[in-house]
Amino acid sequence: MTTLLIADDHPLFREALRGAISRALPDARLREAHNVDALYAMVESEPDADLLMLDLNMPGVHGFSALVHLRALHPQLPVVVVSAREEPSVMRRALDHGALGFIPKSADSDTIGEAIGLVLEGERWAPAAAAAAPAMDRDEQAVAQRLRELTPQQFRVLQMLGEGRLNKQIAYELGVSEATIKAHMTAILRK
């Protein structure tokens, strides 16, 4: 049985995506997440999932951070970005960061089904405009490589720091000491 993971914060779009998937793959088992914490928990609980459909704009996600992090932790999990951001440069960057596909949210259900089918067969799928866009620059590649080197806990600390939280707030939320957070910060800055 094919297992597909859907990560999107909009319930109405998740419902539409479920419908498109059920028409293309009627026997597929679907799991859903509405924010980044639920996404990471879902991916951990489904190590043999066949495909992740990932929205770029969910609570707790900053740009391509979740995609980069998931590609580092779960390189075997194919990821298709499904986004309302339909600029060719965004599509290309998603593919350069390791997504096997990019489906615009404006796509019809037949296109969604075709894209999913191709990715499940090991192919890549994106609108033609993505191929014409320039590749991501070297600075972004270097930052992405550094993000891949972070442990899951270091990545989570960095995300919380990016949200403006103080070390003591991060420590409280993660249930660890402030000294542990400072040690994570030191390791993050080294990497």
mmCIF file with all atom_site columns, C-alpha atoms in Angstrom:
data_model
loop_
_atom_site.group_PDB
_atom_site.id
_atom_site.type_symbol
_atom_site.label_atom_id
_atom_site.label_alt_id
_atom_site.label_comp_id
_atom_site.label_asym_id
_atom_site.label_entity_id
_atom_site.label_seq_id
_atom_site.pdbx_PDB_ins_code
_atom_site.Cartn_x
_atom_site.Cartn_y
_atom_site.Cartn_z
_atom_site.occupancy
_atom_site.B_iso_or_equiv
_atom_site.pdbx_formal_charge
_atom_site.auth_seq_id
_atom_site.auth_comp_id
_atom_site.auth_asym_id
_atom_site.auth_atom_id
_atom_site.pdbx_PDB_model_num
ATOM 1   C CA . MET A 1 1   ? 0.000  0.000  0.000   1.00 0.00 ? 1   MET A CA 1
ATOM 2   C CA . THR A 1 2   ? 1.323  3.440  -0.924  1.00 0.00 ? 2   THR A CA 1
ATOM 3   C CA . THR A 1 3   ? 1.698  5.872  1.983   1.00 0.00 ? 3   THR A CA 1
ATOM 4   C CA . LEU A 1 4   ? 1.616  9.593  1.233   1.00 0.00 ? 4   LEU A CA 1
ATOM 5   C CA . LEU A 1 5   ? 2.291  12.309 3.769   1.00 0.00 ? 5   LEU A CA 1
ATOM 6   C CA . ILE A 1 6   ? 0.671  15.727 3.365   1.00 0.00 ? 6   ILE A CA 1
ATOM 7   C CA . ALA A 1 7   ? 2.063  18.763 5.186   1.00 0.00 ? 7   ALA A CA 1
ATOM 8   C CA . ASP A 1 8   ? 0.000  21.915 4.715   1.00 0.00 ? 8   ASP A CA 1
ATOM 9   C CA . ASP A 1 9   ? -1.537 24.338 7.201   1.00 0.00 ? 9   ASP A CA 1
ATOM 10  C CA . HIS A 1 10  ? -4.715 24.991 5.204   1.00 0.00 ? 10  HIS A CA 1
ATOM 11  C CA . PRO A 1 11  ? -7.448 22.417 5.957   1.00 0.00 ? 11  PRO A CA 1
ATOM 12  C CA . LEU A 1 12  ? -9.341 23.212 2.764   1.00 0.00 ? 12  LEU A CA 1
ATOM 13  C CA . PHE A 1 13  ? -6.269 22.642 0.603   1.00 0.00 ? 13  PHE A CA 1
ATOM 14  C CA . ARG A 1 14  ? -5.439 19.391 2.450   1.00 0.00 ? 14  ARG A CA 1
ATOM 15  C CA . GLU A 1 15  ? -8.975 18.252 1.672   1.00 0.00 ? 15  GLU A CA 1
ATOM 16  C CA . ALA A 1 16  ? -8.581 19.144 -2.014  1.00 0.00 ? 16  ALA A CA 1
ATOM 17  C CA . LEU A 1 17  ? -5.222 17.365 -2.150  1.00 0.00 ? 17  LEU A CA 1
ATOM 18  C CA . ARG A 1 18  ? -6.748 14.274 -0.522  1.00 0.00 ? 18  ARG A CA 1
ATOM 19  C CA . GLY A 1 19  ? -9.402 14.264 -3.238  1.00 0.00 ? 19  GLY A CA 1
ATOM 20  C CA . ALA A 1 20  ? -6.856 14.574 -6.056  1.00 0.00 ? 20  ALA A CA 1
ATOM 21  C CA . ILE A 1 21  ? -4.717 11.824 -4.548  1.00 0.00 ? 21  ILE A CA 1
ATOM 22  C CA . SER A 1 22  ? -7.662 9.490  -3.992  1.00 0.00 ? 22  SER A CA 1
ATOM 23  C CA . ARG A 1 23  ? -8.617 9.816  -7.675  1.00 0.00 ? 23  ARG A CA 1
ATOM 24  C CA . ALA A 1 24  ? -5.064 9.042  -8.786  1.00 0.00 ? 24  ALA A CA 1
ATOM 25  C CA . LEU A 1 25  ? -4.257 6.443  -6.097  1.00 0.00 ? 25  LEU A CA 1
ATOM 26  C CA . PRO A 1 26  ? -7.517 5.132  -4.596  1.00 0.00 ? 26  PRO A CA 1
ATOM 27  C CA . ASP A 1 27  ? -5.764 2.686  -2.255  1.00 0.00 ? 27  ASP A CA 1
ATOM 28  C CA . ALA A 1 28  ? -3.204 5.157  -0.896  1.00 0.00 ? 28  ALA A CA 1
ATOM 29  C CA . ARG A 1 29  ? -2.932 5.643  2.841   1.00 0.00 ? 29  ARG A CA 1
ATOM 30  C CA . LEU A 1 30  ? -2.738 9.340  3.741   1.00 0.00 ? 30  LEU A CA 1
ATOM 31  C CA . ARG A 1 31  ? -1.307 11.042 6.827   1.00 0.00 ? 31  ARG A CA 1
ATOM 32  C CA . GLU A 1 32  ? -1.442 14.777 7.429   1.00 0.00 ? 32  GLU A CA 1
ATOM 33  C CA . ALA A 1 33  ? 0.369  17.495 9.367   1.00 0.00 ? 33  ALA A CA 1
ATOM 34  C CA . HIS A 1 34  ? -0.634 21.130 9.807   1.00 0.00 ? 34  HIS A CA 1
ATOM 35  C CA . ASN A 1 35  ? 2.589  22.651 11.204  1.00 0.00 ? 35  ASN A CA 1
ATOM 36  C CA . VAL A 1 36  ? 6.307  21.955 11.312  1.00 0.00 ? 36  VAL A CA 1
ATOM 37  C CA . ASP A 1 37  ? 6.281  20.079 14.646  1.00 0.00 ? 37  ASP A CA 1
ATOM 38  C CA . ALA A 1 38  ? 3.511  17.786 13.453  1.00 0.00 ? 38  ALA A CA 1
ATOM 39  C CA . LEU A 1 39  ? 5.407  17.363 10.161  1.00 0.00 ? 39  LEU A CA 1
ATOM 40  C CA . TYR A 1 40  ? 8.607  16.177 11.859  1.00 0.00 ? 40  TYR A CA 1
ATOM 41  C CA . ALA A 1 41  ? 6.664  13.844 14.171  1.00 0.00 ? 41  ALA A CA 1
ATOM 42  C CA . MET A 1 42  ? 4.733  12.414 11.213  1.00 0.00 ? 42  MET A CA 1
ATOM 43  C CA . VAL A 1 43  ? 7.897  11.771 9.183   1.00 0.00 ? 43  VAL A CA 1
ATOM 44  C CA . GLU A 1 44  ? 9.535  10.066 12.177  1.00 0.00 ? 44  GLU A CA 1
ATOM 45  C CA . SER A 1 45  ? 6.472  7.865  12.720  1.00 0.00 ? 45  SER A CA 1
ATOM 46  C CA . GLU A 1 46  ? 6.291  6.876  9.027   1.00 0.00 ? 46  GLU A CA 1
ATOM 47  C CA . PRO A 1 47  ? 9.861  5.842  8.101   1.00 0.00 ? 47  PRO A CA 1
ATOM 48  C CA . ASP A 1 48  ? 8.636  3.825  5.101   1.00 0.00 ? 48  ASP A CA 1
ATOM 49  C CA . ALA A 1 49  ? 6.399  6.524  3.600   1.00 0.00 ? 49  ALA A CA 1
ATOM 50  C CA . ASP A 1 50  ? 6.488  6.659  -0.184  1.00 0.00 ? 50  ASP A CA 1
ATOM 51  C CA . LEU A 1 51  ? 6.116  10.416 -0.664  1.00 0.00 ? 51  LEU A CA 1
ATOM 52  C CA . LEU A 1 52  ? 5.842  13.690 1.249   1.00 0.00 ? 52  LEU A CA 1
ATOM 53  C CA . MET A 1 53  ? 3.769  16.542 -0.195  1.00 0.00 ? 53  MET A CA 1
ATOM 54  C CA . LEU A 1 54  ? 5.242  19.651 1.488   1.00 0.00 ? 54  LEU A CA 1
ATOM 55  C CA . ASP A 1 55  ? 3.907  23.205 1.561   1.00 0.00 ? 55  ASP A CA 1
ATOM 56  C CA . LEU A 1 56  ? 6.654  25.826 1.845   1.00 0.00 ? 56  LEU A CA 1
ATOM 57  C CA . ASN A 1 57  ? 4.556  28.250 3.905   1.00 0.00 ? 57  ASN A CA 1
ATOM 58  C CA . MET A 1 58  ? 3.506  26.549 7.126   1.00 0.00 ? 58  MET A CA 1
ATOM 59  C CA . PRO A 1 59  ? 3.815  27.772 10.707  1.00 0.00 ? 59  PRO A CA 1
ATOM 60  C CA . GLY A 1 60  ? 7.371  27.130 11.882  1.00 0.00 ? 60  GLY A CA 1
ATOM 61  C CA . VAL A 1 61  ? 8.822  26.831 8.363   1.00 0.00 ? 61  VAL A CA 1
ATOM 62  C CA . HIS A 1 62  ? 11.178 29.522 7.073   1.00 0.00 ? 62  HIS A CA 1
ATOM 63  C CA . GLY A 1 63  ? 11.805 29.363 3.351   1.00 0.00 ? 63  GLY A CA 1
ATOM 64  C CA . PHE A 1 64  ? 13.326 26.050 2.376   1.00 0.00 ? 64  PHE A CA 1
ATOM 65  C CA . SER A 1 65  ? 14.459 25.150 5.920   1.00 0.00 ? 65  SER A CA 1
ATOM 66  C CA . ALA A 1 66  ? 12.105 22.199 6.410   1.00 0.00 ? 66  ALA A CA 1
ATOM 67  C CA . LEU A 1 67  ? 12.910 20.805 2.960   1.00 0.00 ? 67  LEU A CA 1
ATOM 68  C CA . VAL A 1 68  ? 16.672 21.049 3.549   1.00 0.00 ? 68  VAL A CA 1
ATOM 69  C CA . HIS A 1 69  ? 16.373 19.537 7.012   1.00 0.00 ? 69  HIS A CA 1
ATOM 70  C CA . LEU A 1 70  ? 14.160 16.660 5.874   1.00 0.00 ? 70  LEU A CA 1
ATOM 71  C CA . ARG A 1 71  ? 16.416 15.867 2.912   1.00 0.00 ? 71  ARG A CA 1
ATOM 72  C CA . ALA A 1 72  ? 19.365 15.612 5.331   1.00 0.00 ? 72  ALA A CA 1
ATOM 73  C CA . LEU A 1 73  ? 17.564 13.440 7.897   1.00 0.00 ? 73  LEU A CA 1
ATOM 74  C CA . HIS A 1 74  ? 15.495 11.323 5.509   1.00 0.00 ? 74  HIS A CA 1
ATOM 75  C CA . PRO A 1 75  ? 17.246 11.228 2.136   1.00 0.00 ? 75  PRO A CA 1
ATOM 76  C CA . GLN A 1 76  ? 15.220 8.152  1.135   1.00 0.00 ? 76  GLN A CA 1
ATOM 77  C CA . LEU A 1 77  ? 11.898 10.045 1.431   1.00 0.00 ? 77  LEU A CA 1
ATOM 78  C CA . PRO A 1 78  ? 10.858 11.639 -1.870  1.00 0.00 ? 78  PRO A CA 1
ATOM 79  C CA . VAL A 1 79  ? 9.530  15.166 -1.367  1.00 0.00 ? 79  VAL A CA 1
ATOM 80  C CA . VAL A 1 80  ? 7.253  17.114 -3.679  1.00 0.00 ? 80  VAL A CA 1
ATOM 81  C CA . VAL A 1 81  ? 6.770  20.768 -2.841  1.00 0.00 ? 81  VAL A CA 1
ATOM 82  C CA . VAL A 1 82  ? 3.175  21.938 -3.252  1.00 0.00 ? 82  VAL A CA 1
ATOM 83  C CA . SER A 1 83  ? 3.051  25.702 -3.045  1.00 0.00 ? 83  SER A CA 1
ATOM 84  C CA . ALA A 1 84  ? 1.194  28.850 -3.994  1.00 0.00 ? 84  ALA A CA 1
ATOM 85  C CA . ARG A 1 85  ? 4.625  30.385 -4.645  1.00 0.00 ? 85  ARG A CA 1
ATOM 86  C CA . GLU A 1 86  ? 4.697  29.783 -8.376  1.00 0.00 ? 86  GLU A CA 1
ATOM 87  C CA . GLU A 1 87  ? 7.644  31.904 -9.454  1.00 0.00 ? 87  GLU A CA 1
ATOM 88  C CA . PRO A 1 88  ? 10.048 29.880 -11.624 1.00 0.00 ? 88  PRO A CA 1
ATOM 89  C CA . SER A 1 89  ? 12.968 30.802 -9.344  1.00 0.00 ? 89  SER A CA 1
ATOM 90  C CA . VAL A 1 90  ? 11.167 29.368 -6.292  1.00 0.00 ? 90  VAL A CA 1
ATOM 91  C CA . MET A 1 91  ? 10.352 26.177 -8.194  1.00 0.00 ? 91  MET A CA 1
ATOM 92  C CA . ARG A 1 92  ? 13.978 25.801 -9.287  1.00 0.00 ? 92  ARG A CA 1
ATOM 93  C CA . ARG A 1 93  ? 15.339 26.453 -5.796  1.00 0.00 ? 93  ARG A CA 1
ATOM 94  C CA . ALA A 1 94  ? 13.019 23.787 -4.361  1.00 0.00 ? 94  ALA A CA 1
ATOM 95  C CA . LEU A 1 95  ? 14.345 21.297 -6.883  1.00 0.00 ? 95  LEU A CA 1
ATOM 96  C CA . ASP A 1 96  ? 17.944 22.387 -6.213  1.00 0.00 ? 96  ASP A CA 1
ATOM 97  C CA . HIS A 1 97  ? 17.346 21.810 -2.487  1.00 0.00 ? 97  HIS A CA 1
ATOM 98  C CA . GLY A 1 98  ? 16.383 18.206 -3.164  1.00 0.00 ? 98  GLY A CA 1
ATOM 99  C CA . ALA A 1 99  ? 12.668 18.161 -3.949  1.00 0.00 ? 99  ALA A CA 1
ATOM 100 C CA . LEU A 1 100 ? 11.783 15.637 -6.648  1.00 0.00 ? 100 LEU A CA 1
ATOM 101 C CA . GLY A 1 101 ? 8.858  17.712 -7.776  1.00 0.00 ? 101 GLY A CA 1
ATOM 102 C CA . PHE A 1 102 ? 7.106  21.035 -7.531  1.00 0.00 ? 102 PHE A CA 1
ATOM 103 C CA . ILE A 1 103 ? 3.344  21.245 -7.931  1.00 0.00 ? 103 ILE A CA 1
ATOM 104 C CA . PRO A 1 104 ? 1.774  24.711 -8.035  1.00 0.00 ? 104 PRO A CA 1
ATOM 105 C CA . LYS A 1 105 ? -1.353 24.966 -5.899  1.00 0.00 ? 105 LYS A CA 1
ATOM 106 C CA . SER A 1 106 ? -3.143 26.260 -8.986  1.00 0.00 ? 106 SER A CA 1
ATOM 107 C CA . ALA A 1 107 ? -2.663 22.874 -10.721 1.00 0.00 ? 107 ALA A CA 1
ATOM 108 C CA . ASP A 1 108 ? -5.762 20.830 -11.530 1.00 0.00 ? 108 ASP A CA 1
ATOM 109 C CA . SER A 1 109 ? -6.304 17.360 -10.061 1.00 0.00 ? 109 SER A CA 1
ATOM 110 C CA . ASP A 1 110 ? -5.213 15.582 -13.263 1.00 0.00 ? 110 ASP A CA 1
ATOM 111 C CA . THR A 1 111 ? -1.871 17.414 -13.182 1.00 0.00 ? 111 THR A CA 1
ATOM 112 C CA . ILE A 1 112 ? -1.452 16.628 -9.483  1.00 0.00 ? 112 ILE A CA 1
ATOM 113 C CA . GLY A 1 113 ? -2.148 12.945 -10.153 1.00 0.00 ? 113 GLY A CA 1
ATOM 114 C CA . GLU A 1 114 ? 0.289  12.873 -13.078 1.00 0.00 ? 114 GLU A CA 1
ATOM 115 C CA . ALA A 1 115 ? 3.024  14.555 -11.028 1.00 0.00 ? 115 ALA A CA 1
ATOM 116 C CA . ILE A 1 116 ? 2.572  12.209 -8.078  1.00 0.00 ? 116 ILE A CA 1
ATOM 117 C CA . GLY A 1 117 ? 2.604  9.173  -10.343 1.00 0.00 ? 117 GLY A CA 1
ATOM 118 C CA . LEU A 1 118 ? 5.846  10.234 -12.031 1.00 0.00 ? 118 LEU A CA 1
ATOM 119 C CA . VAL A 1 119 ? 7.604  10.976 -8.735  1.00 0.00 ? 119 VAL A CA 1
ATOM 120 C CA . LEU A 1 120 ? 6.485  7.648  -7.284  1.00 0.00 ? 120 LEU A CA 1
ATOM 121 C CA . GLU A 1 121 ? 8.063  6.013  -10.359 1.00 0.00 ? 121 GLU A CA 1
ATOM 122 C CA . GLY A 1 122 ? 11.359 7.764  -9.568  1.00 0.00 ? 122 GLY A CA 1
ATOM 123 C CA . GLU A 1 123 ? 11.038 10.640 -12.043 1.00 0.00 ? 123 GLU A CA 1
ATOM 124 C CA . ARG A 1 124 ? 11.132 14.373 -11.370 1.00 0.00 ? 124 ARG A CA 1
ATOM 125 C CA . TRP A 1 125 ? 8.188  16.644 -12.168 1.00 0.00 ? 125 TRP A CA 1
ATOM 126 C CA . ALA A 1 126 ? 7.877  20.418 -12.275 1.00 0.00 ? 126 ALA A CA 1
ATOM 127 C CA . PRO A 1 127 ? 6.377  22.984 -14.617 1.00 0.00 ? 127 PRO A CA 1
ATOM 128 C CA . ALA A 1 128 ? 8.580  23.754 -17.625 1.00 0.00 ? 128 ALA A CA 1
ATOM 129 C CA . ALA A 1 129 ? 9.272  27.250 -16.285 1.00 0.00 ? 129 ALA A CA 1
ATOM 130 C CA . ALA A 1 130 ? 11.328 25.748 -13.433 1.00 0.00 ? 130 ALA A CA 1
ATOM 131 C CA . ALA A 1 131 ? 13.941 24.387 -15.827 1.00 0.00 ? 131 ALA A CA 1
ATOM 132 C CA . ALA A 1 132 ? 14.438 27.802 -17.404 1.00 0.00 ? 132 ALA A CA 1
ATOM 133 C CA . ALA A 1 133 ? 15.084 29.551 -14.066 1.00 0.00 ? 133 ALA A CA 1
ATOM 134 C CA . PRO A 1 134 ? 18.656 30.073 -12.873 1.00 0.00 ? 134 PRO A CA 1
ATOM 135 C CA . ALA A 1 135 ? 20.102 27.605 -10.363 1.00 0.00 ? 135 ALA A CA 1
ATOM 136 C CA . MET A 1 136 ? 20.506 28.703 -6.744  1.00 0.00 ? 136 MET A CA 1
ATOM 137 C CA . ASP A 1 137 ? 23.652 30.655 -6.001  1.00 0.00 ? 137 ASP A CA 1
ATOM 138 C CA . ARG A 1 138 ? 26.730 29.308 -4.200  1.00 0.00 ? 138 ARG A CA 1
ATOM 139 C CA . ASP A 1 139 ? 26.036 31.184 -0.973  1.00 0.00 ? 139 ASP A CA 1
ATOM 140 C CA . GLU A 1 140 ? 22.639 29.517 -0.650  1.00 0.00 ? 140 GLU A CA 1
ATOM 141 C CA . GLN A 1 141 ? 24.196 26.136 -1.446  1.00 0.00 ? 141 GLN A CA 1
ATOM 142 C CA . ALA A 1 142 ? 26.775 26.681 1.298   1.00 0.00 ? 142 ALA A CA 1
ATOM 143 C CA . VAL A 1 143 ? 24.131 27.630 3.866   1.00 0.00 ? 143 VAL A CA 1
ATOM 144 C CA . ALA A 1 144 ? 22.014 24.618 2.902   1.00 0.00 ? 144 ALA A CA 1
ATOM 145 C CA . GLN A 1 145 ? 25.026 22.341 3.350   1.00 0.00 ? 145 GLN A CA 1
ATOM 146 C CA . ARG A 1 146 ? 25.643 23.775 6.833   1.00 0.00 ? 146 ARG A CA 1
ATOM 147 C CA . LEU A 1 147 ? 21.985 23.261 7.755   1.00 0.00 ? 147 LEU A CA 1
ATOM 148 C CA . ARG A 1 148 ? 22.255 19.605 6.708   1.00 0.00 ? 148 ARG A CA 1
ATOM 149 C CA . GLU A 1 149 ? 25.066 19.148 9.240   1.00 0.00 ? 149 GLU A CA 1
ATOM 150 C CA . LEU A 1 150 ? 22.891 20.158 12.206  1.00 0.00 ? 150 LEU A CA 1
ATOM 151 C CA . THR A 1 151 ? 21.426 17.510 14.454  1.00 0.00 ? 151 THR A CA 1
ATOM 152 C CA . PRO A 1 152 ? 17.624 17.526 14.775  1.00 0.00 ? 152 PRO A CA 1
ATOM 153 C CA . GLN A 1 153 ? 17.840 19.217 18.190  1.00 0.00 ? 153 GLN A CA 1
ATOM 154 C CA . GLN A 1 154 ? 20.312 21.833 16.929  1.00 0.00 ? 154 GLN A CA 1
ATOM 155 C CA . PHE A 1 155 ? 18.027 22.533 13.980  1.00 0.00 ? 155 PHE A CA 1
ATOM 156 C CA . ARG A 1 156 ? 15.066 22.979 16.307  1.00 0.00 ? 156 ARG A CA 1
ATOM 157 C CA . VAL A 1 157 ? 17.054 25.355 18.534  1.00 0.00 ? 157 VAL A CA 1
ATOM 158 C CA . LEU A 1 158 ? 18.091 27.367 15.469  1.00 0.00 ? 158 LEU A CA 1
ATOM 159 C CA . GLN A 1 159 ? 14.466 27.591 14.295  1.00 0.00 ? 159 GLN A CA 1
ATOM 160 C CA . MET A 1 160 ? 13.334 28.813 17.697  1.00 0.00 ? 160 MET A CA 1
ATOM 161 C CA . LEU A 1 161 ? 16.143 31.350 17.761  1.00 0.00 ? 161 LEU A CA 1
ATOM 162 C CA . GLY A 1 162 ? 15.001 32.526 14.329  1.00 0.00 ? 162 GLY A CA 1
ATOM 163 C CA . GLU A 1 163 ? 11.541 33.076 15.804  1.00 0.00 ? 163 GLU A CA 1
ATOM 164 C CA . GLY A 1 164 ? 13.108 35.507 18.285  1.00 0.00 ? 164 GLY A CA 1
ATOM 165 C CA . ARG A 1 165 ? 13.074 33.308 21.373  1.00 0.00 ? 165 ARG A CA 1
ATOM 166 C CA . LEU A 1 166 ? 15.663 33.708 24.119  1.00 0.00 ? 166 LEU A CA 1
ATOM 167 C CA . ASN A 1 167 ? 17.871 30.850 25.313  1.00 0.00 ? 167 ASN A CA 1
ATOM 168 C CA . LYS A 1 168 ? 15.839 30.484 28.516  1.00 0.00 ? 168 LYS A CA 1
ATOM 169 C CA . GLN A 1 169 ? 12.573 30.374 26.541  1.00 0.00 ? 169 GLN A CA 1
ATOM 170 C CA . ILE A 1 170 ? 13.991 27.695 24.236  1.00 0.00 ? 170 ILE A CA 1
ATOM 171 C CA . ALA A 1 171 ? 15.261 25.714 27.226  1.00 0.00 ? 171 ALA A CA 1
ATOM 172 C CA . TYR A 1 172 ? 11.862 25.858 28.915  1.00 0.00 ? 172 TYR A CA 1
ATOM 173 C CA . GLU A 1 173 ? 9.993  24.798 25.776  1.00 0.00 ? 173 GLU A CA 1
ATOM 174 C CA . LEU A 1 174 ? 12.378 21.896 25.060  1.00 0.00 ? 174 LEU A CA 1
ATOM 175 C CA . GLY A 1 175 ? 12.534 20.816 28.699  1.00 0.00 ? 175 GLY A CA 1
ATOM 176 C CA . VAL A 1 176 ? 16.314 21.162 29.020  1.00 0.00 ? 176 VAL A CA 1
ATOM 177 C CA . SER A 1 177 ? 18.671 23.459 30.913  1.00 0.00 ? 177 SER A CA 1
ATOM 178 C CA . GLU A 1 178 ? 19.781 26.815 29.594  1.00 0.00 ? 178 GLU A CA 1
ATOM 179 C CA . ALA A 1 179 ? 23.360 25.465 29.661  1.00 0.00 ? 179 ALA A CA 1
ATOM 180 C CA . THR A 1 180 ? 22.289 22.749 27.195  1.00 0.00 ? 180 THR A CA 1
ATOM 181 C CA . ILE A 1 181 ? 20.862 25.403 24.874  1.00 0.00 ? 181 ILE A CA 1
ATOM 182 C CA . LYS A 1 182 ? 24.107 27.377 25.116  1.00 0.00 ? 182 LYS A CA 1
ATOM 183 C CA . ALA A 1 183 ? 26.032 24.212 24.189  1.00 0.00 ? 183 ALA A CA 1
ATOM 184 C CA . HIS A 1 184 ? 23.738 23.735 21.189  1.00 0.00 ? 184 HIS A CA 1
ATOM 185 C CA . MET A 1 185 ? 24.271 27.375 20.207  1.00 0.00 ? 185 MET A CA 1
ATOM 186 C CA . THR A 1 186 ? 28.046 26.915 20.336  1.00 0.00 ? 186 THR A CA 1
ATOM 187 C CA . ALA A 1 187 ? 27.798 23.834 18.114  1.00 0.00 ? 187 ALA A CA 1
ATOM 188 C CA . ILE A 1 188 ? 25.448 25.612 15.713  1.00 0.00 ? 188 ILE A CA 1
ATOM 189 C CA . LEU A 1 189 ? 27.767 28.588 15.363  1.00 0.00 ? 189 LEU A CA 1
ATOM 190 C CA . ARG A 1 190 ? 30.734 26.284 14.720  1.00 0.00 ? 190 ARG A CA 1
ATOM 191 C CA . LYS A 1 191 ? 28.866 24.524 11.950  1.00 0.00 ? 191 LYS A CA 1
#
